[in-house]
Coordinates of C-alpha atoms and ligand atoms in Angstrom, one line a residue:
M25 CA 0.4 -0.1 0.1
E26 CA 1.6 3.4 -0.6
A27 CA 3.3 4.8 1.8
D28 CA 1.5 8.3 2.9
L29 CA -1.3 6.7 3.5
P30 CA -3.1 7.3 7.0
R31 CA -3.7 4.6 9.1
P32 CA -5.3 6.6 11.9
S33 CA -7.7 5.4 14.5
L34 CA -11.6 5.6 14.5
H35 CA -12.9 8.5 15.2
P36 CA -14.8 8.1 18.9
E37 CA -17.8 9.8 17.7
V38 CA -18.0 8.2 14.1
V39 CA -17.4 4.9 16.2
A40 CA -19.7 6.0 18.7
R41 CA -22.9 6.9 16.0
L42 CA -22.2 3.8 14.1
H43 CA -23.3 0.9 16.6
S44 CA -25.9 2.9 17.7
R45 CA -27.6 2.9 13.9
L46 CA -27.1 0.0 13.7
K47 CA -29.2 -0.9 16.9
E48 CA -31.2 1.7 16.3
L49 CA -31.9 0.3 12.6
G50 CA -32.9 -3.5 14.0
T51 CA -35.9 -2.2 15.5
I52 CA -37.6 -0.6 12.9
S53 CA -39.8 -3.0 11.4
E54 CA -43.3 -4.1 10.1
E55 CA -43.9 -6.6 12.6
P56 CA -43.9 -6.4 16.4
G57 CA -41.3 -8.2 18.2
K58 CA -39.1 -9.3 15.1
L59 CA -37.4 -7.3 12.3
T60 CA -38.5 -7.7 9.4
R61 CA -38.8 -4.5 6.6
R62 CA -40.0 -5.2 3.1
I63 CA -39.4 -2.4 0.1
F64 CA -42.5 0.4 -0.2
S65 CA -43.2 -0.6 3.0
S66 CA -43.6 1.6 6.0
A67 CA -40.4 0.4 8.2
M68 CA -38.7 1.6 4.8
D69 CA -40.2 4.7 5.2
S70 CA -39.1 5.5 8.2
V71 CA -36.0 4.2 8.1
H72 CA -35.3 6.8 5.5
Q73 CA -36.4 9.3 7.9
R74 CA -33.1 8.7 10.6
F75 CA -30.9 8.8 7.8
H76 CA -32.5 11.7 6.3
E77 CA -31.9 13.4 9.5
W78 CA -27.8 11.8 9.9
A79 CA -27.0 13.0 6.4
D80 CA -28.7 16.4 7.1
A81 CA -26.1 16.5 10.4
A82 CA -23.3 15.7 8.2
G83 CA -23.4 18.1 5.3
L84 CA -24.7 15.3 2.9
H85 CA -27.7 15.7 0.0
F86 CA -29.8 12.8 1.1
S87 CA -32.5 11.7 -1.7
V88 CA -34.9 8.4 -2.9
D89 CA -35.7 7.6 -6.0
A90 CA -38.6 5.7 -7.6
L91 CA -37.9 2.6 -6.7
Q92 CA -36.9 4.0 -2.5
N93 CA -33.4 2.8 -3.3
M94 CA -31.8 5.5 -0.7
K95 CA -28.8 8.2 -2.0
I96 CA -26.6 10.2 0.3
R97 CA -24.0 12.5 -2.0
W98 CA -20.9 13.5 -0.4
P99 CA -19.5 15.9 -3.3
S100 CA -15.9 15.9 -3.8
A101 CA -13.4 18.7 -3.1
D102 CA -13.7 20.8 -6.3
S103 CA -17.4 20.9 -7.0
A104 CA -18.0 23.9 -5.2
L105 CA -15.2 25.5 -8.2
S106 CA -17.3 23.1 -11.3
T107 CA -19.3 24.2 -13.5
T108 CA -20.7 20.9 -13.8
T109 CA -23.5 19.3 -11.6
H110 CA -23.0 16.6 -9.7
K111 CA -25.2 14.3 -11.7
T112 CA -21.8 14.4 -14.0
R113 CA -19.7 14.5 -12.1
E114 CA -17.5 11.3 -11.5
V115 CA -18.8 9.2 -8.0
L116 CA -17.9 6.0 -6.4
V117 CA -21.0 4.8 -5.1
I118 CA -20.7 2.3 -1.6
G119 CA -23.5 0.6 0.5
S120 CA -25.3 -2.0 0.5
H121 CA -29.9 -2.7 1.3
L122 CA -31.8 -1.7 3.8
D123 CA -34.8 -4.6 3.5
T124 CA -33.9 -7.9 5.0
V125 CA -35.7 -11.1 5.3
R126 CA -38.5 -12.0 7.8
N127 CA -37.7 -12.2 11.5
A128 CA -33.9 -11.3 10.1
G129 CA -30.6 -10.7 11.8
R130 CA -29.6 -6.7 12.1
F131 CA -26.3 -6.6 10.2
D132 CA -27.8 -8.1 6.7
G133 CA -27.3 -5.0 4.9
A134 CA -27.7 -2.5 7.2
L135 CA -24.4 -2.9 8.0
G136 CA -23.6 -1.7 4.2
V137 CA -24.9 1.1 4.3
V138 CA -24.6 2.2 7.8
T139 CA -20.8 2.0 7.5
A140 CA -20.1 3.6 3.9
L141 CA -22.1 6.7 5.6
A142 CA -19.0 6.0 9.0
C143 CA -16.5 6.0 6.1
V144 CA -17.6 9.4 5.1
E145 CA -18.2 10.5 8.3
Q146 CA -14.7 9.7 9.2
L147 CA -13.2 11.0 6.0
Q148 CA -13.8 14.5 6.7
A149 CA -13.3 13.8 10.2
W150 CA -9.5 12.9 9.6
G151 CA -10.1 16.3 7.4
R152 CA -9.8 14.4 4.3
T153 CA -11.6 15.5 0.8
L154 CA -11.7 13.6 -2.4
P155 CA -11.7 14.4 -6.1
F156 CA -15.1 11.9 -7.1
D157 CA -18.1 12.5 -5.5
L158 CA -18.7 9.6 -2.5
E159 CA -22.3 8.2 -3.2
V160 CA -23.8 6.1 0.3
V161 CA -26.9 4.6 -1.2
G162 CA -29.7 1.9 0.4
F163 CA -31.2 -0.7 -2.0
S164 CA -34.4 -1.0 -1.6
D165 CA -35.3 -4.8 -2.3
E166 CA -32.1 -7.3 -2.3
E167 CA -33.4 -10.0 -0.4
G168 CA -36.9 -10.2 -2.8
L169 CA -39.2 -10.9 0.5
R170 CA -41.8 -8.8 -1.3
F171 CA -41.9 -9.9 -4.6
Q172 CA -39.7 -13.1 -4.4
T173 CA -37.6 -11.5 -6.7
A174 CA -33.6 -10.2 -5.0
Y175 CA -32.3 -7.4 -6.1
L176 CA -35.4 -4.6 -7.6
G177 CA -34.1 -1.5 -5.6
S178 CA -30.0 -2.2 -7.4
S179 CA -31.8 -3.1 -11.0
H180 CA -33.7 0.0 -11.2
Y181 CA -30.3 2.0 -9.4
A182 CA -28.4 0.8 -13.0
G183 CA -30.6 1.2 -15.0
L184 CA -31.9 -2.4 -15.8
F185 CA -35.3 -2.2 -14.3
R186 CA -37.8 -4.7 -16.7
P187 CA -41.4 -3.6 -17.0
E188 CA -42.2 -6.9 -16.5
W189 CA -41.6 -6.6 -12.9
L190 CA -44.3 -3.8 -12.5
T191 CA -46.6 -6.9 -12.5
L192 CA -45.1 -9.0 -9.9
R193 CA -47.3 -9.4 -6.6
D194 CA -46.8 -9.5 -3.1
E195 CA -48.1 -11.9 -0.6
S196 CA -51.4 -10.1 -0.4
G197 CA -51.9 -9.3 -3.9
Q198 CA -50.7 -6.5 -5.0
T199 CA -48.7 -5.4 -7.6
L200 CA -45.9 -3.2 -7.4
A201 CA -47.2 -0.8 -10.0
H202 CA -50.1 -0.5 -7.6
L203 CA -48.0 0.0 -4.5
L204 CA -45.7 2.6 -6.6
E205 CA -49.7 4.3 -7.5
N206 CA -50.0 4.4 -3.8
R207 CA -46.4 6.5 -3.6
G208 CA -47.9 9.0 -6.7
I209 CA -45.3 7.1 -8.6
N210 CA -46.8 6.8 -12.6
P211 CA -45.3 2.9 -13.2
S212 CA -44.2 3.6 -16.1
L213 CA -41.5 6.2 -15.8
V214 CA -40.2 3.9 -13.8
C215 CA -38.8 2.0 -16.7
T216 CA -38.7 4.7 -18.8
R217 CA -37.1 7.7 -17.0
Q218 CA -34.4 5.1 -15.5
K219 CA -30.7 5.6 -17.2
A220 CA -28.0 3.6 -16.6
P221 CA -25.2 5.5 -14.3
T222 CA -22.7 7.7 -16.2
G223 CA -19.9 8.4 -14.3
V224 CA -19.5 5.5 -11.8
L225 CA -16.1 4.8 -10.9
G226 CA -16.9 2.1 -9.2
Y227 CA -18.9 0.3 -6.0
L228 CA -17.9 -1.1 -2.8
E229 CA -19.8 -3.1 -0.7
V230 CA -19.5 -3.9 3.0
H231 CA -21.4 -7.4 4.4
I232 CA -21.4 -9.6 6.9
E233 CA -19.6 -13.0 5.7
Q234 CA -22.6 -14.9 6.5
G235 CA -20.4 -18.0 6.6
P236 CA -18.0 -19.4 8.7
Q237 CA -14.9 -19.4 7.4
L238 CA -13.8 -15.6 9.0
E239 CA -14.6 -17.1 12.5
A240 CA -12.2 -20.0 12.0
L241 CA -9.0 -18.4 11.0
G242 CA -10.0 -15.6 13.4
I243 CA -9.7 -12.6 11.2
S244 CA -12.2 -9.8 11.0
V245 CA -12.1 -9.1 7.9
G246 CA -11.7 -10.4 4.2
V247 CA -11.6 -9.5 0.4
V248 CA -14.6 -10.8 -1.9
S249 CA -13.2 -12.4 -5.0
A250 CA -16.2 -13.3 -6.4
I251 CA -20.3 -14.2 -6.3
A252 CA -21.7 -17.5 -6.4
A253 CA -24.3 -18.0 -9.8
Q254 CA -27.9 -18.4 -8.6
T255 CA -30.9 -19.1 -9.7
R256 CA -34.5 -19.0 -7.9
A257 CA -38.0 -20.0 -9.9
R258 CA -41.8 -21.2 -8.7
L259 CA -42.7 -24.6 -9.3
R260 CA -46.5 -25.6 -9.4
F261 CA -47.5 -29.2 -9.1
T262 CA -51.1 -29.8 -9.9
G263 CA -52.9 -32.8 -8.5
K264 CA -56.3 -32.9 -7.9
S265 CA -58.5 -32.5 -5.1
G266 CA -60.7 -35.5 -3.0
H267 CA -62.5 -36.1 0.0
A268 CA -59.7 -37.0 2.9
G269 CA -61.7 -40.0 4.5
T270 CA -63.5 -41.4 1.3
T271 CA -61.1 -41.7 -2.0
P272 CA -58.8 -44.7 -2.2
M273 CA -54.8 -43.7 -1.5
T274 CA -54.5 -45.3 -4.9
L275 CA -56.9 -43.0 -7.0
R276 CA -55.2 -39.6 -5.6
R277 CA -53.4 -37.3 -6.9
D278 CA -52.0 -35.8 -4.5
A279 CA -50.2 -32.4 -5.1
L280 CA -48.6 -32.1 -1.6
C281 CA -46.8 -35.9 -1.2
A282 CA -45.4 -35.2 -5.0
A283 CA -44.2 -31.5 -3.5
A284 CA -42.5 -33.3 -0.5
E285 CA -40.8 -36.0 -3.2
A286 CA -39.4 -32.9 -5.1
I287 CA -38.3 -31.6 -2.2
L288 CA -36.1 -34.2 -0.8
E289 CA -35.0 -35.2 -4.1
I290 CA -33.5 -31.5 -4.6
E291 CA -32.2 -32.6 -0.7
E292 CA -30.3 -35.1 -2.0
L293 CA -29.2 -34.0 -5.0
A294 CA -27.3 -31.2 -3.7
R295 CA -25.7 -33.6 -1.1
S296 CA -24.3 -34.9 -4.0
M297 CA -22.5 -32.2 -5.7
D298 CA -20.0 -30.0 -4.4
G299 CA -20.6 -26.6 -3.7
L300 CA -24.2 -26.8 -4.5
R301 CA -26.6 -25.1 -2.4
A302 CA -30.5 -25.6 -2.6
T303 CA -33.1 -24.6 -0.6
V304 CA -36.7 -24.5 -0.5
G305 CA -38.4 -21.6 1.8
Q306 CA -41.8 -21.2 0.8
I307 CA -44.7 -23.5 0.2
R308 CA -48.1 -23.1 -0.4
V309 CA -50.9 -25.5 -0.3
E310 CA -54.7 -25.5 -1.4
P311 CA -57.1 -26.1 -0.7
G312 CA -55.7 -26.2 3.2
A313 CA -57.7 -28.0 5.1
S314 CA -57.2 -31.0 7.1
N315 CA -59.7 -33.5 5.4
V316 CA -59.2 -32.7 1.7
I317 CA -56.4 -34.3 -0.1
P318 CA -54.3 -31.0 -1.7
E319 CA -55.0 -30.0 -5.4
W320 CA -51.8 -28.0 -5.8
V321 CA -48.8 -26.7 -4.2
V322 CA -46.5 -23.8 -5.3
L323 CA -42.9 -24.0 -4.4
S324 CA -40.5 -21.6 -4.1
L325 CA -36.5 -23.2 -5.1
D326 CA -33.1 -21.2 -4.5
I327 CA -30.4 -22.9 -6.0
R328 CA -26.5 -21.1 -6.3
H329 CA -23.1 -22.9 -6.9
E330 CA -20.0 -20.5 -7.9
D331 CA -19.3 -22.2 -11.3
G332 CA -23.0 -20.9 -13.7
H333 CA -22.3 -23.8 -15.5
R334 CA -22.3 -26.0 -12.3
L335 CA -25.6 -24.7 -11.9
E336 CA -27.4 -25.1 -15.1
E337 CA -25.8 -28.9 -15.2
A338 CA -28.0 -29.2 -11.5
V339 CA -31.2 -27.3 -12.7
K340 CA -31.4 -29.5 -15.5
E341 CA -30.9 -32.8 -13.2
F342 CA -33.7 -31.8 -10.7
K343 CA -36.0 -30.7 -13.0
D344 CA -35.8 -34.6 -14.7
R345 CA -35.7 -36.0 -12.2
I346 CA -38.7 -34.6 -10.6
E347 CA -40.7 -34.7 -13.6
K348 CA -40.2 -37.9 -13.9
Q349 CA -41.8 -38.6 -9.9
A350 CA -44.9 -35.7 -10.9
E351 CA -45.6 -37.8 -14.4
A352 CA -45.7 -40.8 -12.0
R353 CA -48.1 -39.7 -9.6
G354 CA -50.0 -37.8 -12.4
I355 CA -49.2 -34.8 -11.1
Q356 CA -48.9 -31.6 -13.2
L357 CA -45.9 -29.8 -13.2
D358 CA -44.9 -25.9 -13.7
W359 CA -42.2 -24.5 -13.9
E360 CA -41.5 -20.9 -13.7
I361 CA -37.4 -19.5 -13.5
L362 CA -37.7 -15.8 -11.8
Q363 CA -34.2 -15.1 -11.6
Q364 CA -30.8 -16.8 -13.1
G365 CA -27.9 -14.7 -12.2
P366 CA -24.2 -16.0 -13.3
S367 CA -21.3 -15.6 -10.7
V368 CA -20.1 -12.7 -11.1
P369 CA -16.0 -11.5 -10.7
M370 CA -15.1 -8.6 -8.7
D371 CA -12.7 -5.8 -10.0
P372 CA -9.1 -6.7 -9.8
G373 CA -8.2 -2.9 -9.3
L374 CA -10.6 -2.6 -6.3
Q375 CA -10.1 -6.3 -4.7
S376 CA -5.9 -5.1 -4.7
H377 CA -7.2 -2.1 -2.9
L378 CA -9.3 -3.6 -0.4
Q379 CA -6.5 -6.2 0.4
R380 CA -3.9 -4.2 0.5
A381 CA -5.5 -1.5 2.9
A382 CA -6.4 -4.6 4.9
E383 CA -3.1 -6.7 4.8
S384 CA -2.1 -2.9 6.6
R385 CA -4.6 -3.1 9.5
Q386 CA -5.2 -6.8 10.3
G387 CA -2.3 -8.3 8.6
R388 CA -2.8 -11.2 6.7
T389 CA -6.2 -11.0 4.6
P390 CA -8.0 -14.1 3.2
I391 CA -9.4 -13.7 0.0
L392 CA -13.4 -15.7 0.3
A393 CA -15.9 -16.9 -2.6
S394 CA -19.8 -15.7 -1.3
G395 CA -22.2 -17.7 -1.6
A396 CA -25.2 -15.4 -0.8
G397 CA -26.3 -13.0 -3.4
H398 CA -25.8 -9.3 -3.3
D399 CA -26.4 -5.8 -4.6
A400 CA -23.0 -5.8 -5.9
A401 CA -23.6 -8.6 -8.7
V402 CA -26.1 -6.0 -10.4
M403 CA -23.6 -3.1 -10.1
A404 CA -21.3 -5.5 -11.7
R405 CA -22.7 -4.7 -14.9
V406 CA -22.3 -1.3 -15.0
C407 CA -19.2 -0.8 -13.1
P408 CA -16.2 -2.3 -11.3
V409 CA -17.4 -3.5 -7.6
G410 CA -15.8 -4.4 -5.1
M411 CA -16.8 -6.5 -1.5
L412 CA -15.8 -6.7 1.7
F413 CA -17.0 -9.9 4.4
V414 CA -17.3 -9.0 8.2
R415 CA -16.0 -11.8 10.7
C416 CA -19.9 -13.2 11.4
R417 CA -20.9 -15.6 15.0
D418 CA -21.3 -18.9 14.0
G419 CA -21.8 -17.9 10.4
L420 CA -25.3 -17.1 11.4
S421 CA -27.0 -15.4 9.4
H422 CA -30.9 -14.6 8.0
H423 CA -31.6 -15.7 11.6
P424 CA -32.4 -12.6 14.8
D425 CA -28.9 -14.1 16.3
E426 CA -27.3 -13.1 13.5
W427 CA -23.8 -11.3 15.0
A428 CA -21.0 -8.8 14.2
S429 CA -18.7 -8.0 17.4
P430 CA -17.7 -4.2 17.2
P431 CA -14.0 -4.5 16.7
D432 CA -15.0 -6.0 13.8
I433 CA -17.0 -3.8 12.2
E434 CA -14.6 -1.1 13.2
M435 CA -12.5 -3.3 11.3
G436 CA -14.5 -3.1 8.2
V437 CA -15.2 0.8 8.3
A438 CA -11.5 1.8 9.0
V439 CA -9.8 -0.8 6.0
V440 CA -13.0 0.9 3.5
A441 CA -12.2 4.6 4.4
D442 CA -7.9 3.7 3.4
A443 CA -9.6 2.3 0.1
I444 CA -10.9 4.8 -0.2
L445 CA -8.2 7.4 -0.1
A446 CA -6.1 4.5 -2.5
V447 CA -8.7 4.9 -4.9
A448 CA -8.5 9.0 -5.0
N449 CA -4.4 8.5 -4.7
A450 CA -5.3 6.7 -7.8
Y451 CA -7.4 8.3 -10.1
P452 CA -8.4 9.5 -12.4
K453 CA -6.2 5.7 -13.7
E454 CA -8.2 4.2 -11.9
P455 CA -10.3 1.7 -10.3
H456 CA -10.4 0.2 -14.3
S457 CA -6.7 -1.7 -13.4
Ligands
LIG3 C1 -29.3 -12.4 -0.2 O1 -29.3 -12.5 1.4 C2 -29.2 -13.6 -0.7 O2 -28.0 -14.2 -0.8 O3 -30.0 -14.2 -1.0
LIG4 MN1 -27.5 -9.1 2.1
LIG5 MN1 -29.8 -11.7 2.9

């Protein structure tokens, strides 16, 4: 790392604010007693309200876009002299998502947004300025809890939002278009007015590891090499309902039995293929009465592998197997692929800035692949991306007991603040290394 980069410790007020914000965000929820925050919820509005106050206090410009992505801008040092608006200046984007899974932990997503704001405040506290704007983003929908389609927020931010997503329905049957209208936003403008962002130098994201490797190594932070490929699908099994007490077992076309067989089949397949992860996380049974044979069942399928080709093979193999099983039971099986994402490598330039910054702060720094999806996978389609993982207890995530320690989080802020300065030192030649 460059000899002239500073290694001062973090300012105590920046650190105190960071931890109290994370704690507070963990209480802003749609559901009492648990943390659940979906896109277009009033809980998301409340979170934005708090960030707005924090941004104002730091003298930063706050805004929210049509898809409820939050943006906080720190203008470059020369912006006062510049005749250009911030829309045309170059910008380094840093953040993560503010939505959660149901009954979530408080670090997944929020950590990346809160640490991004802490990086700005820390750079200000060090008296540093940057030759480009810094934009803190809080994406509105990464988990896909509301519509079962991940990355809606970052897709819109990146100018990649697809018109067909407007017809997605949430659990209560409301379409995304309808939710936009409720907020006074013309849905068609969400597609026609979106623009691929210009002048984006790169995107950095801090995230808890959501796995056990850093803990096993006893290291606070690690640098991400790539994000695994993933497919999300909806499977519908259609049989025939009938009387539970009178229909002989041999005459049944029970959709739930076919679905149960498929769930075990995917588990078996994932156990037998190295690196494959497959999950059925949702199931809906109709008509859903104890004395009626299930007529239809809808399952969610989430399946991932670091290697996109192996993932494709696995999906095909699974489909072949369960189609045969369903046919043997007289059950109709319909597949709908909701989302397919390739494996996404990180930018070598940003990766090496993070690596050098981390080595200089903590010594040995591992390079890790991410089994979890992240907004960085979408941002990689429009700019270079880099990610830093923070150790989390027991590798646990998507669970209320999710936990990252204050010193590890502070290490994340220090490393990313150093890496931002390294990008600035190399500007304007990098980060496209
Ligand atoms: C996001 O948490 C995902 O990987 O599903
Ligand atoms: Mn996340
Ligand atoms: Mn998550």
